PDB file of C-alpha atoms in Angstrom:
ATOM      1  CA  MET A  24       0.018  35.268  22.127  1.00  0.00           C
ATOM      2  CA  SER A  25       0.079  31.968  20.629  1.00  0.00           C
ATOM      3  CA  PHE A  26       1.939  31.078  17.761  1.00  0.00           C
ATOM      4  CA  SER A  27      -1.374  30.024  16.467  1.00  0.00           C
ATOM      5  CA  SER A  28      -2.887  33.168  16.737  1.00  0.00           C
ATOM      6  CA  GLU A  29       0.282  35.728  15.423  1.00  0.00           C
ATOM      7  CA  THR A  30      -0.510  33.584  12.159  1.00  0.00           C
ATOM      8  CA  LYS A  31      -3.915  34.328  11.690  1.00  0.00           C
ATOM      9  CA  LYS A  32      -3.186  37.761  12.789  1.00  0.00           C
ATOM     10  CA  GLU A  33      -0.894  37.739   9.937  1.00  0.00           C
ATOM     11  CA  LEU A  34      -3.031  36.616   7.595  1.00  0.00           C
ATOM     12  CA  SER A  35      -5.859  38.339   8.272  1.00  0.00           C
ATOM     13  CA  LYS A  36      -3.791  42.086   7.427  1.00  0.00           C
ATOM     14  CA  GLU A  37      -4.313  40.936   3.637  1.00  0.00           C
ATOM     15  CA  ILE A  38      -6.961  41.191   1.303  1.00  0.00           C
ATOM     16  CA  PRO A  39      -6.596  39.405  -2.237  1.00  0.00           C
ATOM     17  CA  GLU A  40      -6.208  40.900  -4.888  1.00  0.00           C
ATOM     18  CA  LYS A  41      -8.115  39.457  -6.999  1.00  0.00           C
ATOM     19  CA  LYS A  42     -11.693  39.400  -6.861  1.00  0.00           C
ATOM     20  CA  CYS A  43     -11.943  35.707  -7.836  1.00  0.00           C
ATOM     21  CA  CYS A  44      -9.522  34.820  -4.677  1.00  0.00           C
ATOM     22  CA  MET A  45     -11.314  37.306  -2.383  1.00  0.00           C
ATOM     23  CA  LEU A  46     -14.669  35.235  -2.926  1.00  0.00           C
ATOM     24  CA  ALA A  47     -13.046  31.752  -2.194  1.00  0.00           C
ATOM     25  CA  GLU A  48     -11.395  33.221   0.461  1.00  0.00           C
ATOM     26  CA  ILE A  49     -14.870  34.080   1.951  1.00  0.00           C
ATOM     27  CA  ALA A  50     -15.672  30.489   1.090  1.00  0.00           C
ATOM     28  CA  GLY A  51     -13.518  28.895   2.978  1.00  0.00           C
ATOM     29  CA  PHE A  52     -14.553  30.971   5.843  1.00  0.00           C
ATOM     30  CA  ALA A  53     -18.101  30.728   5.630  1.00  0.00           C
ATOM     31  CA  ARG A  54     -17.921  26.787   4.683  1.00  0.00           C
ATOM     32  CA  MET A  55     -16.742  25.900   8.553  1.00  0.00           C
ATOM     33  CA  ASN A  56     -18.225  29.529  10.231  1.00  0.00           C
ATOM     34  CA  GLY A  57     -21.369  30.490   8.419  1.00  0.00           C
ATOM     35  CA  SER A  58     -24.784  29.944   9.802  1.00  0.00           C
ATOM     36  CA  ILE A  59     -28.393  30.798   7.876  1.00  0.00           C
ATOM     37  CA  ARG A  60     -31.721  31.498   8.785  1.00  0.00           C
ATOM     38  CA  LEU A  61     -34.405  31.407   6.589  1.00  0.00           C
ATOM     39  CA  MET A  62     -36.639  34.648   7.036  1.00  0.00           C
ATOM     40  CA  GLY A  63     -39.606  33.660   4.607  1.00  0.00           C
ATOM     41  CA  GLY A  64     -39.726  34.656   1.160  1.00  0.00           C
ATOM     42  CA  GLY A  65     -36.846  33.574  -0.143  1.00  0.00           C
ATOM     43  CA  ARG A  66     -34.852  35.753   1.847  1.00  0.00           C
ATOM     44  CA  MET A  67     -32.012  34.614   4.344  1.00  0.00           C
ATOM     45  CA  ASN A  68     -30.432  35.953   7.175  1.00  0.00           C
ATOM     46  CA  VAL A  69     -26.134  34.954   6.502  1.00  0.00           C
ATOM     47  CA  SER A  70     -23.565  35.374   9.492  1.00  0.00           C
ATOM     48  CA  LEU A  71     -20.277  34.707  10.155  1.00  0.00           C
ATOM     49  CA  THR A  72     -18.540  34.457  13.248  1.00  0.00           C
ATOM     50  CA  SER A  73     -15.128  34.221  14.634  1.00  0.00           C
ATOM     51  CA  GLU A  74     -13.671  34.340  18.211  1.00  0.00           C
ATOM     52  CA  ASP A  75     -11.038  36.715  16.605  1.00  0.00           C
ATOM     53  CA  PRO A  76     -12.009  40.328  16.765  1.00  0.00           C
ATOM     54  CA  SER A  77      -8.975  41.006  14.108  1.00  0.00           C
ATOM     55  CA  ILE A  78     -10.364  37.940  11.226  1.00  0.00           C
ATOM     56  CA  ALA A  79     -14.155  39.205  11.906  1.00  0.00           C
ATOM     57  CA  ARG A  80     -13.057  43.191  10.705  1.00  0.00           C
ATOM     58  CA  HIS A  81     -10.963  41.561   7.799  1.00  0.00           C
ATOM     59  CA  PHE A  82     -14.015  38.864   6.538  1.00  0.00           C
ATOM     60  CA  LYS A  83     -16.397  41.905   7.330  1.00  0.00           C
ATOM     61  CA  GLN A  84     -14.022  44.141   4.929  1.00  0.00           C
ATOM     62  CA  MET A  85     -14.444  41.962   2.233  1.00  0.00           C
ATOM     63  CA  ILE A  86     -17.901  41.115   2.395  1.00  0.00           C
ATOM     64  CA  GLN A  87     -18.582  44.555   1.769  1.00  0.00           C
ATOM     65  CA  SER A  88     -16.206  45.472  -1.096  1.00  0.00           C
ATOM     66  CA  TYR A  89     -17.277  41.755  -2.534  1.00  0.00           C
ATOM     67  CA  PHE A  90     -20.813  41.650  -2.462  1.00  0.00           C
ATOM     68  CA  ASP A  91     -20.746  45.262  -2.429  1.00  0.00           C
ATOM     69  CA  THR A  92     -23.750  45.382   0.499  1.00  0.00           C
ATOM     70  CA  PRO A  93     -24.038  46.683   4.248  1.00  0.00           C
ATOM     71  CA  THR A  94     -22.793  44.312   6.875  1.00  0.00           C
ATOM     72  CA  SER A  95     -22.848  44.484  10.951  1.00  0.00           C
ATOM     73  CA  LEU A  96     -20.348  43.547  13.276  1.00  0.00           C
ATOM     74  CA  ASP A  97     -22.153  42.279  16.523  1.00  0.00           C
ATOM     75  CA  ILE A  98     -20.032  41.337  19.816  1.00  0.00           C
ATOM     76  CA  LEU A  99     -20.929  38.313  21.501  1.00  0.00           C
ATOM     77  CA  GLN A 100     -20.778  37.314  25.090  1.00  0.00           C
ATOM     78  CA  SER A 101     -20.143  33.569  25.535  1.00  0.00           C
ATOM     79  CA  THR A 102     -21.634  31.625  28.790  1.00  0.00           C
ATOM     80  CA  GLY A 103     -21.427  28.029  30.231  1.00  0.00           C
ATOM     81  CA  PHE A 104     -18.416  25.921  30.239  1.00  0.00           C
ATOM     82  CA  ARG A 105     -16.427  28.177  27.589  1.00  0.00           C
ATOM     83  CA  LYS A 106     -16.618  31.853  28.305  1.00  0.00           C
ATOM     84  CA  GLY A 107     -15.248  34.436  25.983  1.00  0.00           C
ATOM     85  CA  LYS A 108     -16.385  36.882  23.285  1.00  0.00           C
ATOM     86  CA  SER A 109     -17.152  36.041  19.734  1.00  0.00           C
ATOM     87  CA  TYR A 110     -18.148  38.586  16.762  1.00  0.00           C
ATOM     88  CA  ARG A 111     -20.222  37.768  14.367  1.00  0.00           C
ATOM     89  CA  ILE A 112     -20.322  39.405  10.383  1.00  0.00           C
ATOM     90  CA  THR A 113     -23.937  39.763   8.881  1.00  0.00           C
ATOM     91  CA  LEU A 114     -25.647  40.835   6.162  1.00  0.00           C
ATOM     92  CA  ASP A 115     -28.046  43.770   6.540  1.00  0.00           C
ATOM     93  CA  ASP A 116     -29.618  42.904   3.273  1.00  0.00           C
ATOM     94  CA  VAL A 117     -31.583  40.041   3.271  1.00  0.00           C
ATOM     95  CA  THR A 118     -32.195  39.599  -0.282  1.00  0.00           C
ATOM     96  CA  THR A 119     -28.400  39.414  -0.395  1.00  0.00           C
ATOM     97  CA  GLY A 120     -27.911  36.146   1.531  1.00  0.00           C
ATOM     98  CA  GLY A 121     -29.004  33.545  -1.376  1.00  0.00           C
ATOM     99  CA  GLN A 122     -26.625  35.579  -3.984  1.00  0.00           C
ATOM    100  CA  MET A 123     -23.757  34.718  -1.424  1.00  0.00           C
ATOM    101  CA  LEU A 124     -24.149  31.264  -0.770  1.00  0.00           C
ATOM    102  CA  ARG A 125     -25.198  30.492  -4.216  1.00  0.00           C
ATOM    103  CA  GLU A 126     -21.536  32.265  -5.255  1.00  0.00           C
ATOM    104  CA  THR A 127     -19.244  30.893  -2.438  1.00  0.00           C
ATOM    105  CA  GLY A 128     -20.997  27.261  -3.827  1.00  0.00           C
ATOM    106  CA  LEU A 129     -22.915  26.665  -0.277  1.00  0.00           C
ATOM    107  CA  MET A 130     -26.312  26.170  -2.013  1.00  0.00           C
ATOM    108  CA  THR A 131     -27.249  25.333  -4.987  1.00  0.00           C
ATOM    109  CA  VAL A 132     -30.469  25.264  -7.139  1.00  0.00           C
ATOM    110  CA  ARG A 133     -31.753  21.940  -7.789  1.00  0.00           C
ATOM    111  CA  GLU A 134     -35.562  21.814  -9.891  1.00  0.00           C
ATOM    112  CA  GLY A 135     -36.192  25.051  -8.494  1.00  0.00           C
ATOM    113  CA  SER A 136     -35.410  24.398  -5.366  1.00  0.00           C
ATOM    114  CA  ASN A 137     -32.163  26.281  -2.869  1.00  0.00           C
ATOM    115  CA  VAL A 138     -30.617  23.190  -1.587  1.00  0.00           C
ATOM    116  CA  LEU A 139     -27.121  23.527   0.928  1.00  0.00           C
ATOM    117  CA  THR A 140     -24.669  21.400  -0.534  1.00  0.00           C
ATOM    118  CA  GLU A 141     -21.765  19.422   1.512  1.00  0.00           C
ATOM    119  CA  GLY A 142     -17.826  19.436   0.787  1.00  0.00           C
ATOM    120  CA  ILE A 143     -15.532  22.257  -1.158  1.00  0.00           C
ATOM    121  CA  SER A 144     -17.693  23.618  -4.746  1.00  0.00           C
ATOM    122  CA  GLN A 145     -15.126  22.694  -7.364  1.00  0.00           C
ATOM    123  CA  THR A 146     -15.974  25.895  -9.298  1.00  0.00           C
ATOM    124  CA  VAL A 147     -14.986  28.267  -6.299  1.00  0.00           C
ATOM    125  CA  ILE A 148     -11.305  26.885  -6.730  1.00  0.00           C
ATOM    126  CA  ARG A 149     -10.979  26.512 -10.134  1.00  0.00           C
ATOM    127  CA  LYS A 150      -7.827  28.564 -11.035  1.00  0.00           C
ATOM    128  CA  LYS A 151      -4.793  28.053  -8.089  1.00  0.00           C
ATOM    129  CA  CYS A 152      -4.393  30.698  -6.529  1.00  0.00           C
ATOM    130  CA  CYS A 153      -8.149  30.653  -5.938  1.00  0.00           C
ATOM    131  CA  LYS A 154      -7.119  26.826  -4.149  1.00  0.00           C
ATOM    132  CA  LYS A 155      -4.639  28.805  -1.604  1.00  0.00           C
ATOM    133  CA  ALA A 156      -7.168  31.279  -1.170  1.00  0.00           C
ATOM    134  CA  TYR A 157      -9.759  28.919   0.087  1.00  0.00           C
ATOM    135  CA  LEU A 158      -6.983  27.229   2.377  1.00  0.00           C
ATOM    136  CA  LYS A 159      -6.950  30.227   3.632  1.00  0.00           C
ATOM    137  CA  GLY A 160     -10.520  30.718   4.906  1.00  0.00           C
ATOM    138  CA  LEU A 161     -10.687  27.934   5.879  1.00  0.00           C
ATOM    139  CA  PHE A 162      -7.526  27.730   8.393  1.00  0.00           C
ATOM    140  CA  LEU A 163      -8.814  31.670  10.037  1.00  0.00           C
ATOM    141  CA  ALA A 164     -12.141  29.491   9.925  1.00  0.00           C
ATOM    142  CA  SER A 165     -11.372  26.597  12.349  1.00  0.00           C
ATOM    143  CA  GLY A 166      -7.231  26.255  11.918  1.00  0.00           C
ATOM    144  CA  SER A 167      -4.548  26.337  14.006  1.00  0.00           C
ATOM    145  CA  VAL A 168      -0.434  25.736  13.971  1.00  0.00           C
ATOM    146  CA  SER A 169       1.362  24.198  17.384  1.00  0.00           C
ATOM    147  CA  HIS A 170       4.505  26.522  18.444  1.00  0.00           C
ATOM    148  CA  PRO A 171       7.454  24.662  16.438  1.00  0.00           C
ATOM    149  CA  GLU A 172       9.335  24.492  19.866  1.00  0.00           C
ATOM    150  CA  LYS A 173       6.580  22.221  21.278  1.00  0.00           C
ATOM    151  CA  GLY A 174       6.429  20.207  18.079  1.00  0.00           C
ATOM    152  CA  TYR A 175       5.115  20.102  14.428  1.00  0.00           C
ATOM    153  CA  HIS A 176       0.957  19.817  13.980  1.00  0.00           C
ATOM    154  CA  LEU A 177      -1.078  21.966  11.854  1.00  0.00           C
ATOM    155  CA  GLU A 178      -5.256  21.096  11.293  1.00  0.00           C
ATOM    156  CA  ILE A 179      -8.811  22.275  10.601  1.00  0.00           C
ATOM    157  CA  VAL A 180     -11.047  21.075  12.646  1.00  0.00           C
ATOM    158  CA  CYS A 181     -14.475  20.282  10.691  1.00  0.00           C
ATOM    159  CA  LYS A 182     -17.935  19.170  11.532  1.00  0.00           C
ATOM    160  CA  ASN A 183     -18.333  16.211   9.406  1.00  0.00           C
ATOM    161  CA  GLU A 184     -15.911  14.016   7.287  1.00  0.00           C
ATOM    162  CA  ASN A 185     -17.161  15.394   4.038  1.00  0.00           C
ATOM    163  CA  ILE A 186     -15.678  18.093   4.600  1.00  0.00           C
ATOM    164  CA  ALA A 187     -12.150  17.098   6.068  1.00  0.00           C
ATOM    165  CA  SER A 188     -12.348  14.868   3.187  1.00  0.00           C
ATOM    166  CA  ASP A 189     -12.628  17.240   0.794  1.00  0.00           C
ATOM    167  CA  ILE A 190      -9.981  20.034   2.498  1.00  0.00           C
ATOM    168  CA  ARG A 191      -7.433  16.888   2.856  1.00  0.00           C
ATOM    169  CA  LYS A 192      -7.733  16.537  -0.999  1.00  0.00           C
ATOM    170  CA  LEU A 193      -7.699  19.894  -1.703  1.00  0.00           C
ATOM    171  CA  MET A 194      -4.404  20.292   0.602  1.00  0.00           C
ATOM    172  CA  ASN A 195      -2.512  17.248  -1.502  1.00  0.00           C
ATOM    173  CA  HIS A 196      -3.352  18.864  -4.724  1.00  0.00           C
ATOM    174  CA  PHE A 197       0.022  20.571  -3.250  1.00  0.00           C
ATOM    175  CA  GLY A 198       1.837  17.417  -2.095  1.00  0.00           C
ATOM    176  CA  LEU A 199       1.092  18.236   1.579  1.00  0.00           C
ATOM    177  CA  ASN A 200       0.520  14.503   2.629  1.00  0.00           C
ATOM    178  CA  ALA A 201      -2.508  15.502   4.710  1.00  0.00           C
ATOM    179  CA  LYS A 202      -4.405  12.966   6.843  1.00  0.00           C
ATOM    180  CA  VAL A 203      -8.062  13.263   8.687  1.00  0.00           C
ATOM    181  CA  THR A 204      -8.643  11.518  11.959  1.00  0.00           C
ATOM    182  CA  ARG A 205     -11.491  11.790  13.809  1.00  0.00           C
ATOM    183  CA  ARG A 206     -11.305  13.201  17.432  1.00  0.00           C
ATOM    184  CA  LYS A 207     -14.516  13.220  19.817  1.00  0.00           C
ATOM    185  CA  GLU A 208     -17.413  14.417  17.513  1.00  0.00           C
ATOM    186  CA  SER A 209     -15.484  16.637  15.321  1.00  0.00           C
ATOM    187  CA  TYR A 210     -13.032  15.435  11.939  1.00  0.00           C
ATOM    188  CA  ILE A 211      -9.329  16.770  11.579  1.00  0.00           C
ATOM    189  CA  ALA A 212      -7.412  17.448   8.529  1.00  0.00           C
ATOM    190  CA  TYR A 213      -4.151  17.867  10.019  1.00  0.00           C
ATOM    191  CA  LEU A 214      -0.095  17.982   9.025  1.00  0.00           C
ATOM    192  CA  LYS A 215       2.961  16.484  10.719  1.00  0.00           C
ATOM    193  CA  GLU A 216       5.492  16.542   8.672  1.00  0.00           C
ATOM    194  CA  SER A 217       7.585  20.380   9.497  1.00  0.00           C
ATOM    195  CA  GLU A 218       8.511  21.208   5.576  1.00  0.00           C
ATOM    196  CA  HIS A 219       4.585  20.460   4.694  1.00  0.00           C
ATOM    197  CA  ILE A 220       3.717  22.746   7.436  1.00  0.00           C
ATOM    198  CA  VAL A 221       6.098  25.383   6.298  1.00  0.00           C
ATOM    199  CA  ASP A 222       4.663  24.658   2.394  1.00  0.00           C
ATOM    200  CA  PHE A 223       1.118  25.288   3.680  1.00  0.00           C
ATOM    201  CA  MET A 224       2.296  28.625   5.706  1.00  0.00           C
ATOM    202  CA  ASN A 225       3.904  29.749   2.506  1.00  0.00           C
ATOM    203  CA  ILE A 226       0.490  28.660   0.282  1.00  0.00           C
ATOM    204  CA  VAL A 227      -1.932  30.996   1.988  1.00  0.00           C
ATOM    205  CA  GLY A 228       0.580  33.498   2.781  1.00  0.00           C
ATOM    206  CA  ALA A 229       1.667  33.330   6.058  1.00  0.00           C
ATOM    207  CA  HIS A 230       5.397  34.245   4.918  1.00  0.00           C
ATOM    208  CA  SER A 231       6.977  36.136   8.488  1.00  0.00           C
ATOM    209  CA  GLN A 232       5.648  33.507  10.501  1.00  0.00           C
ATOM    210  CA  LEU A 233       7.275  31.137   7.884  1.00  0.00           C
ATOM    211  CA  LEU A 234      10.657  32.582   8.625  1.00  0.00           C
ATOM    212  CA  GLU A 235       9.928  32.663  12.377  1.00  0.00           C
ATOM    213  CA  PHE A 236       8.574  29.054  12.121  1.00  0.00           C
ATOM    214  CA  GLU A 237      12.001  27.585  10.061  1.00  0.00           C
ATOM    215  CA  ASN A 238      14.449  30.153  12.394  1.00  0.00           C
ATOM    216  CA  ILE A 239      12.928  28.248  15.642  1.00  0.00           C
ATOM    217  CA  ARG A 240      13.217  24.498  13.998  1.00  0.00           C
ATOM    218  CA  ILE A 241      16.123  25.718  12.525  1.00  0.00           C
ATOM    219  CA  ILE A 242      17.734  26.469  16.103  1.00  0.00           C
ATOM    220  CA  LYS A 243      16.268  23.212  17.591  1.00  0.00           C
ATOM    221  CA  ASP A 244      17.437  21.038  14.553  1.00  0.00           C
ATOM    222  CA  MET A 245      20.625  22.238  15.352  1.00  0.00           C
ATOM    223  CA  ARG A 246      20.031  22.194  19.484  1.00  0.00           C
ATOM    224  CA  ASN A 247      19.590  18.260  18.690  1.00  0.00           C
ATOM    225  CA  THR A 248      21.842  17.276  16.878  1.00  0.00           C
ATOM    226  CA  ALA A 249      24.920  19.023  19.467  1.00  0.00           C
ATOM    227  CA  ASN A 250      22.992  17.023  22.009  1.00  0.00           C
ATOM    228  CA  ARG A 251      23.177  13.743  20.055  1.00  0.00           C
ATOM    229  CA  ILE A 252      26.878  14.490  18.822  1.00  0.00           C
ATOM    230  CA  VAL A 253      27.634  15.123  23.102  1.00  0.00           C
ATOM    231  CA  ASN A 254      25.796  12.031  23.414  1.00  0.00           C
ATOM    232  CA  CYS A 255      27.249   9.633  20.474  1.00  0.00           C
ATOM    233  CA  GLU A 256      30.544  11.258  22.446  1.00  0.00           C
ATOM    234  CA  SER A 257      30.077  10.518  25.443  1.00  0.00           C
ATOM    235  CA  ALA A 258      29.297   7.022  24.990  1.00  0.00           C
ATOM    236  CA  ASN A 259      32.321   6.769  23.051  1.00  0.00           C
ATOM    237  CA  LEU A 260      34.698   7.516  26.029  1.00  0.00           C
ATOM    238  CA  ASP A 261      33.144   5.662  28.186  1.00  0.00           C
ATOM    239  CA  LYS A 262      33.062   2.295  25.946  1.00  0.00           C
ATOM    240  CA  SER A 263      37.139   3.489  26.082  1.00  0.00           C
ATOM    241  CA  VAL A 264      37.290   3.824  29.366  1.00  0.00           C
ATOM    242  CA  ASN A 265      35.944   0.645  29.494  1.00  0.00           C
ATOM    243  CA  ALA A 266      37.829  -1.143  27.326  1.00  0.00           C
ATOM    244  CA  ALA A 267      40.990   0.436  28.604  1.00  0.00           C
ATOM    245  CA  GLY A 268      40.067  -0.974  32.007  1.00  0.00           C
ATOM    246  CA  ARG A 269      39.724  -4.177  30.930  1.00  0.00           C
ATOM    247  CA  HIS A 270      42.929  -4.346  28.224  1.00  0.00           C
ATOM    248  CA  ILE A 271      45.127  -2.844  31.978  1.00  0.00           C
ATOM    249  CA  ALA A 272      43.400  -6.113  33.777  1.00  0.00           C
ATOM    250  CA  ASP A 273      44.505  -8.514  31.417  1.00  0.00           C
ATOM    251  CA  ILE A 274      47.528  -6.641  31.491  1.00  0.00           C
ATOM    252  CA  ARG A 275      48.306  -6.859  34.806  1.00  0.00           C
ATOM    253  CA  LEU A 276      46.826 -10.808  35.065  1.00  0.00           C
ATOM    254  CA  ILE A 277      49.172 -11.642  32.967  1.00  0.00           C
ATOM    255  CA  GLU A 278      52.580  -9.612  34.408  1.00  0.00           C
ATOM    256  CA  GLU A 279      51.950 -11.394  37.885  1.00  0.00           C
ATOM    257  CA  LYS A 280      50.967 -14.974  36.146  1.00  0.00           C
ATOM    258  CA  ILE A 281      54.201 -15.067  33.518  1.00  0.00           C
ATOM    259  CA  GLY A 282      55.459 -11.935  33.397  1.00  0.00           C
ATOM    260  CA  LEU A 283      55.267  -9.403  30.597  1.00  0.00           C
ATOM    261  CA  ARG A 284      58.954 -10.517  29.483  1.00  0.00           C
ATOM    262  CA  ASN A 285      57.722 -13.341  28.384  1.00  0.00           C
ATOM    263  CA  LEU A 286      55.128 -12.034  25.599  1.00  0.00           C
ATOM    264  CA  PRO A 287      56.468 -11.737  22.200  1.00  0.00           C
ATOM    265  CA  ASP A 288      58.068  -8.578  21.303  1.00  0.00           C
ATOM    266  CA  LYS A 289      54.869  -6.691  19.495  1.00  0.00           C
ATOM    267  CA  LEU A 290      52.554  -7.918  22.431  1.00  0.00           C
ATOM    268  CA  ARG A 291      55.040  -6.873  25.137  1.00  0.00           C
ATOM    269  CA  SER A 292      55.194  -3.193  23.499  1.00  0.00           C
ATOM    270  CA  VAL A 293      51.616  -1.984  23.305  1.00  0.00           C
ATOM    271  CA  ALA A 294      51.168  -4.075  26.519  1.00  0.00           C
ATOM    272  CA  GLU A 295      53.682  -1.244  28.357  1.00  0.00           C
ATOM    273  CA  ILE A 296      52.113   1.315  26.254  1.00  0.00           C
ATOM    274  CA  ARG A 297      48.894   0.468  27.287  1.00  0.00           C
ATOM    275  CA  LEU A 298      50.104   0.384  31.210  1.00  0.00           C
ATOM    276  CA  ASN A 299      51.757   4.073  30.961  1.00  0.00           C
ATOM    277  CA  HIS A 300      49.033   5.274  28.678  1.00  0.00           C
ATOM    278  CA  PRO A 301      45.554   4.356  30.038  1.00  0.00           C
ATOM    279  CA  ASP A 302      43.726   7.402  29.014  1.00  0.00           C
ATOM    280  CA  LEU A 303      44.895   7.161  25.570  1.00  0.00           C
ATOM    281  CA  SER A 304      42.862   5.893  22.802  1.00  0.00           C
ATOM    282  CA  LEU A 305      43.832   2.994  20.208  1.00  0.00           C
ATOM    283  CA  LYS A 306      44.424   5.944  17.903  1.00  0.00           C
ATOM    284  CA  GLU A 307      46.913   7.617  19.921  1.00  0.00           C
ATOM    285  CA  LEU A 308      48.370   4.705  20.928  1.00  0.00           C
ATOM    286  CA  ALA A 309      49.173   3.169  17.999  1.00  0.00           C
ATOM    287  CA  GLU A 310      51.017   6.522  17.073  1.00  0.00           C
ATOM    288  CA  LEU A 311      53.593   5.491  20.131  1.00  0.00           C
ATOM    289  CA  THR A 312      54.196   2.340  18.809  1.00  0.00           C
ATOM    290  CA  VAL A 313      58.229   1.679  17.561  1.00  0.00           C
ATOM    291  CA  PRO A 314      57.489   1.075  14.142  1.00  0.00           C
ATOM    292  CA  PRO A 315      54.197   2.825  14.138  1.00  0.00           C
ATOM    293  CA  VAL A 316      51.601   0.384  13.200  1.00  0.00           C
ATOM    294  CA  SER A 317      47.610   1.234  12.609  1.00  0.00           C
ATOM    295  CA  LYS A 318      44.649   1.507  15.169  1.00  0.00           C
ATOM    296  CA  SER A 319      43.394  -1.882  13.913  1.00  0.00           C
ATOM    297  CA  GLY A 320      47.031  -3.768  14.174  1.00  0.00           C
ATOM    298  CA  VAL A 321      46.702  -2.066  18.377  1.00  0.00           C
ATOM    299  CA  ASN A 322      43.509  -3.416  18.578  1.00  0.00           C
ATOM    300  CA  HIS A 323      44.465  -6.868  17.010  1.00  0.00           C
ATOM    301  CA  ARG A 324      47.381  -6.618  19.636  1.00  0.00           C
ATOM    302  CA  LEU A 325      45.464  -6.121  22.585  1.00  0.00           C
ATOM    303  CA  ALA A 326      42.802  -9.055  21.394  1.00  0.00           C
ATOM    304  CA  LYS A 327      45.697 -11.347  21.492  1.00  0.00           C
ATOM    305  CA  ILE A 328      46.061  -9.953  25.163  1.00  0.00           C
ATOM    306  CA  SER A 329      42.671 -10.606  26.181  1.00  0.00           C
ATOM    307  CA  GLU A 330      42.586 -14.248  24.789  1.00  0.00           C
ATOM    308  CA  LEU A 331      45.817 -15.247  26.534  1.00  0.00           C
ATOM    309  CA  ALA A 332      44.226 -13.659  30.380  1.00  0.00           C
ATOM    310  CA  ASP A 333      41.136 -15.568  29.486  1.00  0.00           C
ATOM    311  CA  ARG A 334      43.471 -18.850  29.253  1.00  0.00           C
ATOM    312  CA  LEU A 335      45.327 -17.464  32.169  1.00  0.00           C
ATOM    313  CA  ARG A 336      42.331 -17.349  33.765  1.00  0.00           C
ATOM    314  CA  GLU A 337      40.823 -20.472  32.851  1.00  0.00           C
ATOM    315  CA  GLU A 338      43.396 -22.626  33.989  1.00  0.00           C
ATOM    316  CA  ASP A 339      43.376 -21.139  37.661  1.00  0.00           C
ATOM    317  CA  SER A 340      39.771 -22.053  37.637  1.00  0.00           C
ATOM    318  CA  VAL A 341      40.790 -25.662  36.418  1.00  0.00           C
ATOM    319  CA  GLU A 342      43.813 -26.236  38.700  1.00  0.00           C
ATOM    320  CA  PRO A 343      42.123 -26.382  42.374  1.00  0.00           C
ATOM    321  CA  GLU A 344      39.785 -29.326  40.856  1.00  0.00           C
ATOM    322  CA  GLN A 345      42.421 -30.993  39.442  1.00  0.00           C
ATOM    323  CA  THR A 346      44.534 -30.910  42.736  1.00  0.00           C
ATOM    324  CA  GLU A 347      41.308 -31.983  44.652  1.00  0.00           C
ATOM    325  CA  GLU A 348      41.048 -34.941  42.276  1.00  0.00           C
ATOM    326  CA  LYS A 349      45.079 -36.193  42.617  1.00  0.00           C
ATOM    327  CA  GLY A 350      44.672 -35.458  46.376  1.00  0.00           C
ATOM    328  CA  GLN A 351      41.339 -38.223  46.267  1.00  0.00           C
ATOM    329  CA  LYS A 352      43.259 -40.637  44.149  1.00  0.00           C
ATOM    330  CA  ARG A 353      45.889 -40.741  46.507  1.00  0.00           C
ATOM    331  CA  ALA A 354      43.607 -41.379  49.623  1.00  0.00           C
TER     332      ALA A 354
END
């Protein structure tokens, strides 16, 4: 079972204690997964669908409890490209459909006529607890969250831009920095930062999955930090090895051309220590000098040695040209 499915499974086990939160959660779910069929005479056949049986049972129980009306749960076999089962909750009493739609904010009365609404009804989410319950209903209807090992992404898929914009505003009421994007024919309200995903899971009540998310995130961050440290140390080691190789090449050149005995005492001392200890760091070389000097002091002396070696190399490249010019003059 995916991390997202486990999160929804946990959420579907909890029924809100407050009636207002129960209505808000039903409203959030119905806004995304509800359908209406007009029966005439003001009667409406209202149904809600889910691909998860535990979610379907969860809302069946809540609808029966809140509206005090019997409901049916049917299993539908999907056909075509997406095969599988879906579960449909239907209000048995068609006269209760209008009541449910009005109380959840999916329908209002204007000039004596029933009108379906767009977006989120503010009357259902006046309280902070109801805002949380509404988000829970939305997530159970069309939300998903990636496994933290693979990446950080939580989204709610919407049918139109208006509802996506309202969901973004509702999320951002809790400081989640939600954004909206379009994907083919759908609009997506989403979160990308791990801290905000954790906050969302806490808001909707997925506490066990939140702890699992945090554990995986901590292990992942520790592993990434360890890799960065190893890579950094490896890079520093390569840098030190390459620098030591250059130092030794410069010292060998000076030894061959003029002899180390002709160097100033401080430079000769560092040169000899470097030749005898090619694998030591600058700090370790500094500890071997007599009297001891700082790491920067050793680095300065080695830089002087490199400058002298570079001058000797330049002289070697110039001498053949000068010899050739003198030969031409004698001719």
